mmCIF file with all atom_site columns, C-alpha atoms in Angstrom:
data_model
loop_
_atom_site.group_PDB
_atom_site.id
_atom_site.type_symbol
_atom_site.label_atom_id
_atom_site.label_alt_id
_atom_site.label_comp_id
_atom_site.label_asym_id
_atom_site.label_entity_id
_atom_site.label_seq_id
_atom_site.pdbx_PDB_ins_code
_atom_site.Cartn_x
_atom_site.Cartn_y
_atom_site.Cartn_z
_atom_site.occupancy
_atom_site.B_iso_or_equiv
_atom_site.pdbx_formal_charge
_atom_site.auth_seq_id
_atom_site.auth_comp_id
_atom_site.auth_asym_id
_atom_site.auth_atom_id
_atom_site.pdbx_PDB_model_num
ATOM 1   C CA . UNK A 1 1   ? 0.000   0.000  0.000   1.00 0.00 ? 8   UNK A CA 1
ATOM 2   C CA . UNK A 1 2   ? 1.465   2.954  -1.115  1.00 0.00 ? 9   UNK A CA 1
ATOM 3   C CA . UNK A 1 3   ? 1.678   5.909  1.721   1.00 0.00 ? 10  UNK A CA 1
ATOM 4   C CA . UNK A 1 4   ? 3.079   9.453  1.759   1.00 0.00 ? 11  UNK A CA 1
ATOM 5   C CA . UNK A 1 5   ? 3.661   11.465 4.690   1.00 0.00 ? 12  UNK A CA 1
ATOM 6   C CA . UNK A 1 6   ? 4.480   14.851 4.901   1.00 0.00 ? 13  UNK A CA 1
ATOM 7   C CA . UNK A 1 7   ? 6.279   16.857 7.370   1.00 0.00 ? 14  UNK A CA 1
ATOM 8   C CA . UNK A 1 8   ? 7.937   20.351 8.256   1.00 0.00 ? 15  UNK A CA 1
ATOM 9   C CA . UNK A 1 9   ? 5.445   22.708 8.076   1.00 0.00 ? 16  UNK A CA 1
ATOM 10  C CA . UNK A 1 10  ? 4.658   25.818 10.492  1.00 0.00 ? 17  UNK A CA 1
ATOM 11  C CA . UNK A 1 11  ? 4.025   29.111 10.883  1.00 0.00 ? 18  UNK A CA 1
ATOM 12  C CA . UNK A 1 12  ? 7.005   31.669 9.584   1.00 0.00 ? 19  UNK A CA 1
ATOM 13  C CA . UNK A 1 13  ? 6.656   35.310 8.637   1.00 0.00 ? 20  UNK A CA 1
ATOM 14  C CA . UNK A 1 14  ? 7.093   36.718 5.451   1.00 0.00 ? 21  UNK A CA 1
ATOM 15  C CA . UNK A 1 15  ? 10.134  36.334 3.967   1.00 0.00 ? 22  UNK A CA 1
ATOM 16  C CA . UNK A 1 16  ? 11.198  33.622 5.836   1.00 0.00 ? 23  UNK A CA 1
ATOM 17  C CA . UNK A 1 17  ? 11.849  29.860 4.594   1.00 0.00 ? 24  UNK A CA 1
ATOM 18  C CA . UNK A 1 18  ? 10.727  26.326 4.918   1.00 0.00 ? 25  UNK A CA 1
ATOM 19  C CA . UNK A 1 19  ? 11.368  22.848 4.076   1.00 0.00 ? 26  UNK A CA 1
ATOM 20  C CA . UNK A 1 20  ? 8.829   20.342 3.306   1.00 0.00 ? 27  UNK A CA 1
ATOM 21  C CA . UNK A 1 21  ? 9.353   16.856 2.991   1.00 0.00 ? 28  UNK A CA 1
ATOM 22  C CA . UNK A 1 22  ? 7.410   13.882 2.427   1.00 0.00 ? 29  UNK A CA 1
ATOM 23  C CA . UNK A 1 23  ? 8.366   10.254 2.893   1.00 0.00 ? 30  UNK A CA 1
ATOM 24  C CA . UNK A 1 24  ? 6.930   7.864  0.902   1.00 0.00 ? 31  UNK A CA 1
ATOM 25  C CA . UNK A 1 25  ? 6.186   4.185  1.522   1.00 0.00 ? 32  UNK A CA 1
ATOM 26  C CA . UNK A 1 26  ? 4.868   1.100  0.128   1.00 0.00 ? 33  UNK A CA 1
ATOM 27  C CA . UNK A 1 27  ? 5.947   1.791  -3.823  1.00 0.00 ? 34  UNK A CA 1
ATOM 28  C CA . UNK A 1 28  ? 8.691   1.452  -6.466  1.00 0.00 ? 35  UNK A CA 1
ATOM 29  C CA . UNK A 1 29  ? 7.889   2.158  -9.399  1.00 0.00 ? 36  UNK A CA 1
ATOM 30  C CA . UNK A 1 30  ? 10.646  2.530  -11.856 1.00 0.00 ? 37  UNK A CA 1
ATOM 31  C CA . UNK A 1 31  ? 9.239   5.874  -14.254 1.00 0.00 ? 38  UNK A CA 1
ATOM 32  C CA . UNK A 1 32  ? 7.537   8.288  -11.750 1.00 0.00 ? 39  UNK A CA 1
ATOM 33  C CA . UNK A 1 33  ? 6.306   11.568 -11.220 1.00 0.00 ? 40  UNK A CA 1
ATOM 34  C CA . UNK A 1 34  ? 6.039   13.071 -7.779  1.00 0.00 ? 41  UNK A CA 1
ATOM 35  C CA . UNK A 1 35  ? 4.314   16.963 -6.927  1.00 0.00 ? 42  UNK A CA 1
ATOM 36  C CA . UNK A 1 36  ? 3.494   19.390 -4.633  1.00 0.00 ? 43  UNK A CA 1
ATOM 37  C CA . UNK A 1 37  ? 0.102   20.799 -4.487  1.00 0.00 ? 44  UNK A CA 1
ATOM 38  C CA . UNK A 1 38  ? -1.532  23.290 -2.068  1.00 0.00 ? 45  UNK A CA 1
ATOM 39  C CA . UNK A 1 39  ? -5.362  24.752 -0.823  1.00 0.00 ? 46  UNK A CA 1
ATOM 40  C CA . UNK A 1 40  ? -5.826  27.546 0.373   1.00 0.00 ? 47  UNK A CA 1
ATOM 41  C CA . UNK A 1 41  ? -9.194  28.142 2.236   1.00 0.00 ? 48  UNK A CA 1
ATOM 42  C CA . UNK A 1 42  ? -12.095 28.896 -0.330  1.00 0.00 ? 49  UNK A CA 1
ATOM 43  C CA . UNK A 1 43  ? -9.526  28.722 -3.274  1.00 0.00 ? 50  UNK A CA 1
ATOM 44  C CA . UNK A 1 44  ? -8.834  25.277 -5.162  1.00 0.00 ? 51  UNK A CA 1
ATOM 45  C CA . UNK A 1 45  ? -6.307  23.173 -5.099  1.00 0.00 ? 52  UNK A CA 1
ATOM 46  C CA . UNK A 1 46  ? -3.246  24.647 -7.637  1.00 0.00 ? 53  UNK A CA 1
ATOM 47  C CA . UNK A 1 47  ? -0.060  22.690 -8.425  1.00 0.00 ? 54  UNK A CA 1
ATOM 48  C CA . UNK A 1 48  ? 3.092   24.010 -6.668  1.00 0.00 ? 55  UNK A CA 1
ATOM 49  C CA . UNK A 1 49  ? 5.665   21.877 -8.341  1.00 0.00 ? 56  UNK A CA 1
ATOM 50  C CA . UNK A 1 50  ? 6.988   18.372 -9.764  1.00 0.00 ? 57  UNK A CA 1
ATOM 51  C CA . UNK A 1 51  ? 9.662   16.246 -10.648 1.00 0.00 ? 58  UNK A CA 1
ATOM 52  C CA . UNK A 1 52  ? 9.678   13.071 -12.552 1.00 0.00 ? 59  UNK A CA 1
ATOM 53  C CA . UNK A 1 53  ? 12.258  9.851  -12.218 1.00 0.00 ? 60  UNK A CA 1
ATOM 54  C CA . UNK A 1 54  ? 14.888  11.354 -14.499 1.00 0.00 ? 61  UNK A CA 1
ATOM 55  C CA . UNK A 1 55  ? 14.461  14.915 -12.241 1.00 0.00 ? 62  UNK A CA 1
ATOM 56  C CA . UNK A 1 56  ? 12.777  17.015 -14.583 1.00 0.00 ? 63  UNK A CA 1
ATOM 57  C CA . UNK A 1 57  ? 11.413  19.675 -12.747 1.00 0.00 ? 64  UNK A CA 1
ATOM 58  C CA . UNK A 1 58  ? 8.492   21.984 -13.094 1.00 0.00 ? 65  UNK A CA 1
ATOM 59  C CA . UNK A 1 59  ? 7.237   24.941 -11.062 1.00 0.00 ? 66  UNK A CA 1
ATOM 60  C CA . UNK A 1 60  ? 4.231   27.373 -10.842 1.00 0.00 ? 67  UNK A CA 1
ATOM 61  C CA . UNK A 1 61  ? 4.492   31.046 -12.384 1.00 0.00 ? 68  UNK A CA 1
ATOM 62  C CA . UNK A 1 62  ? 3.926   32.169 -8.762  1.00 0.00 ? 69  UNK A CA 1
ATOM 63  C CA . UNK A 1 63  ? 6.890   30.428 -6.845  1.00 0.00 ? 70  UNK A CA 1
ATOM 64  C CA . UNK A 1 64  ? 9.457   30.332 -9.589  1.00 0.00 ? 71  UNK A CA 1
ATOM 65  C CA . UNK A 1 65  ? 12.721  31.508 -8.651  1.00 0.00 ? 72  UNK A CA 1
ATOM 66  C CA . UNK A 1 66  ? 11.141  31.040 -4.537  1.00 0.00 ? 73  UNK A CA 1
ATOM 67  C CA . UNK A 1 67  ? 10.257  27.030 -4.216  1.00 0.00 ? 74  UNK A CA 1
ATOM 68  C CA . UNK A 1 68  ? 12.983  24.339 -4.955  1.00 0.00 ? 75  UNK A CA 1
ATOM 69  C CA . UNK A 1 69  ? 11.709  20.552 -5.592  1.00 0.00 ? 76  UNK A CA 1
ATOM 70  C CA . UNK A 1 70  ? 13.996  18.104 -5.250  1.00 0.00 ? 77  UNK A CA 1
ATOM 71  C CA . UNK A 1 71  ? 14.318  14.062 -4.137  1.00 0.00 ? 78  UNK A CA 1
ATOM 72  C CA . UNK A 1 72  ? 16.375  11.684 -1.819  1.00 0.00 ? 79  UNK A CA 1
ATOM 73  C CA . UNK A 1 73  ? 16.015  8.328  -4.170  1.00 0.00 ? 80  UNK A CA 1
ATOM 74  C CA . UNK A 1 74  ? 17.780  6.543  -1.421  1.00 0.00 ? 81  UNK A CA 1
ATOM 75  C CA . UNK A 1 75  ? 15.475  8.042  1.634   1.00 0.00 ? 82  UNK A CA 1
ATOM 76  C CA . UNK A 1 76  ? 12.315  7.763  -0.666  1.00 0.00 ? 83  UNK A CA 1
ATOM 77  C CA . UNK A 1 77  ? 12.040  11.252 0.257   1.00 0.00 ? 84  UNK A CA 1
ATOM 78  C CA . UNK A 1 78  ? 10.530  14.248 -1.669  1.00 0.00 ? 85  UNK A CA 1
ATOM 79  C CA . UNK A 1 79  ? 11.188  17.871 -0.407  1.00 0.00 ? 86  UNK A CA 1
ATOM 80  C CA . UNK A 1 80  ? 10.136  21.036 -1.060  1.00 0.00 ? 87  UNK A CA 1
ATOM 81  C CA . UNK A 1 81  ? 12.232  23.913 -0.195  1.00 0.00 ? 88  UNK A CA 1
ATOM 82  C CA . UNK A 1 82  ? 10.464  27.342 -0.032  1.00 0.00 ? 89  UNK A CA 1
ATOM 83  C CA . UNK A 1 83  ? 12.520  30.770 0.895   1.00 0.00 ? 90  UNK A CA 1
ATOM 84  C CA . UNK A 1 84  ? 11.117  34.467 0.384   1.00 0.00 ? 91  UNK A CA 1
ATOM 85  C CA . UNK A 1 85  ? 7.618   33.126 1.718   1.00 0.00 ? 92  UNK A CA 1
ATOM 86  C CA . UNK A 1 86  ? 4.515   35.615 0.897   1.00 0.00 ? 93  UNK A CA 1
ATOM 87  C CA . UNK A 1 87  ? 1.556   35.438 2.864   1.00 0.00 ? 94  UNK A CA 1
ATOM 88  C CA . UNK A 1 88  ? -0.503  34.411 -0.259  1.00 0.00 ? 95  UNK A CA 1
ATOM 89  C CA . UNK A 1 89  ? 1.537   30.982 0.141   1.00 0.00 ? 96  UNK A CA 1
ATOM 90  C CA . UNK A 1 90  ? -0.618  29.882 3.229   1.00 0.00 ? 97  UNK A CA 1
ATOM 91  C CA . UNK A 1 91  ? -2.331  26.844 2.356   1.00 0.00 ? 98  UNK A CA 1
ATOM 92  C CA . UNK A 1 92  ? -2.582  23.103 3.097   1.00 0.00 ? 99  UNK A CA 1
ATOM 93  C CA . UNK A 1 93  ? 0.672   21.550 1.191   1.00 0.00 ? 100 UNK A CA 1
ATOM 94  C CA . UNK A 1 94  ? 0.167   18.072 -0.170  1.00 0.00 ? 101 UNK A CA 1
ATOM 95  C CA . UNK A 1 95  ? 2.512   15.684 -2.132  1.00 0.00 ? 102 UNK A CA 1
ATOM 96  C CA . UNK A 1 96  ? 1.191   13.284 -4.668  1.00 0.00 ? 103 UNK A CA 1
ATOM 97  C CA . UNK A 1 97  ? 2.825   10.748 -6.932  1.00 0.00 ? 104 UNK A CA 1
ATOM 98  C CA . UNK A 1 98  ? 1.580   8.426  -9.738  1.00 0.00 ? 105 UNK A CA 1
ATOM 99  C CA . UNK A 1 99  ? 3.736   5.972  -11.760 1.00 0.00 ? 106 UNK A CA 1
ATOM 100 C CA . UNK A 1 100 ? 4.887   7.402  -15.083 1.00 0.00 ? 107 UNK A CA 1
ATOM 101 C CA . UNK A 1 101 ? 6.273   10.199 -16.053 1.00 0.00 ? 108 UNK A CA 1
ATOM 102 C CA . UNK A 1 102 ? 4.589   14.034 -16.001 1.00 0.00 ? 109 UNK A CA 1
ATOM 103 C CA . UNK A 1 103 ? 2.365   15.162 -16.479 1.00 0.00 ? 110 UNK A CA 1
ATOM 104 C CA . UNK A 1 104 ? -0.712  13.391 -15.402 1.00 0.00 ? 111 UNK A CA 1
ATOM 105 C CA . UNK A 1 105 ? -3.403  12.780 -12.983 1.00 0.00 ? 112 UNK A CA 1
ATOM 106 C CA . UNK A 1 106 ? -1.728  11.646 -9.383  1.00 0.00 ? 113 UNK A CA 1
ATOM 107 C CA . UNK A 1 107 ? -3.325  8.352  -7.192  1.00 0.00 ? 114 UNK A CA 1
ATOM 108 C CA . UNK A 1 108 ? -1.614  8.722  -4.690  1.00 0.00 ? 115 UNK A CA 1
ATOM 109 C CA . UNK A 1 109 ? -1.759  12.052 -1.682  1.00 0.00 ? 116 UNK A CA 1
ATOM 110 C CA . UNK A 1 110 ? -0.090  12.442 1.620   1.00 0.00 ? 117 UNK A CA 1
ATOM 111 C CA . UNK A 1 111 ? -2.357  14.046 3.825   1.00 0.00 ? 118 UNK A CA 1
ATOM 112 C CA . UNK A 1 112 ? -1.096  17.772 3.866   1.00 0.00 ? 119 UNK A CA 1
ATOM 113 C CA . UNK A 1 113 ? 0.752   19.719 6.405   1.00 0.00 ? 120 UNK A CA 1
ATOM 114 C CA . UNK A 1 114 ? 0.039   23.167 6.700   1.00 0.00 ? 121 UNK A CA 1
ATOM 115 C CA . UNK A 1 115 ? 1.797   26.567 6.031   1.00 0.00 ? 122 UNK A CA 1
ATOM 116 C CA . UNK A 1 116 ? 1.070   29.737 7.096   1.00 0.00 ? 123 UNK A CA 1
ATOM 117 C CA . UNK A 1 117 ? 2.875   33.229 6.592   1.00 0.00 ? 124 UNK A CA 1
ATOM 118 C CA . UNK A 1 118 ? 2.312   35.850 8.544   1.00 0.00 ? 125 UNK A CA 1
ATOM 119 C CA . UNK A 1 119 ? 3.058   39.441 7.436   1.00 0.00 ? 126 UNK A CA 1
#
């Protein structure tokens, strides 16, 4: 049973940085593509960023040049490292994978840790 579990978020003020990360369990598939989503409340769900088996990497207009995705094959680990946070990046942060490469619907979810920046 595939599981993902995310970690390492809290509240930091604006302009400050985080690191998300989110373990995943249960799966090993050999072409992949793994992503970061987020909600905000009353808004819908937007991708963040992904990155596929061979590390291709994509981002959102709105934290390019902010967010860096990137992956611990060995630790089964996916992380998300955010810096110059805005208070518009408050949300619920999920990660998602699905076999193949991206893009493409995602099966799998974690179930969210949240954000919030303060200004």
């Amino acid at each position: 049973q595939v599981q993902l579990v995310e970690s390492g978020g809290g509240s930091v003020q604006a302009g400050g940085s985080l690191r998300l990360s989110c373990a995943g369990y249960g799966y090993t598939f050999i072409t992949y593509c793994m992503g970061w989503f987020r909600q905000a409340p009353g808004k819908e769900r937007e991708g963040v960023a992904t990155i596929d088996s061979i590390g291709r990497t994509g981002y959102a207009d709105s934290v390019k040049g902010r967010f860096i995705i990137s992956q611990d094959n060995a630790k089964n680990t996916l992380y998300l490292q955010m810096n110059s946070l805005k208070p518009e990046d408050t949300a619920m942060y999920y990660c998602a994978a699905r076999a193949g490469y991206c893009p493409g619907d995602f099966r799998y979810w974690g179930q969210g840790t949240q954000v919030t920046v303060s200004s």
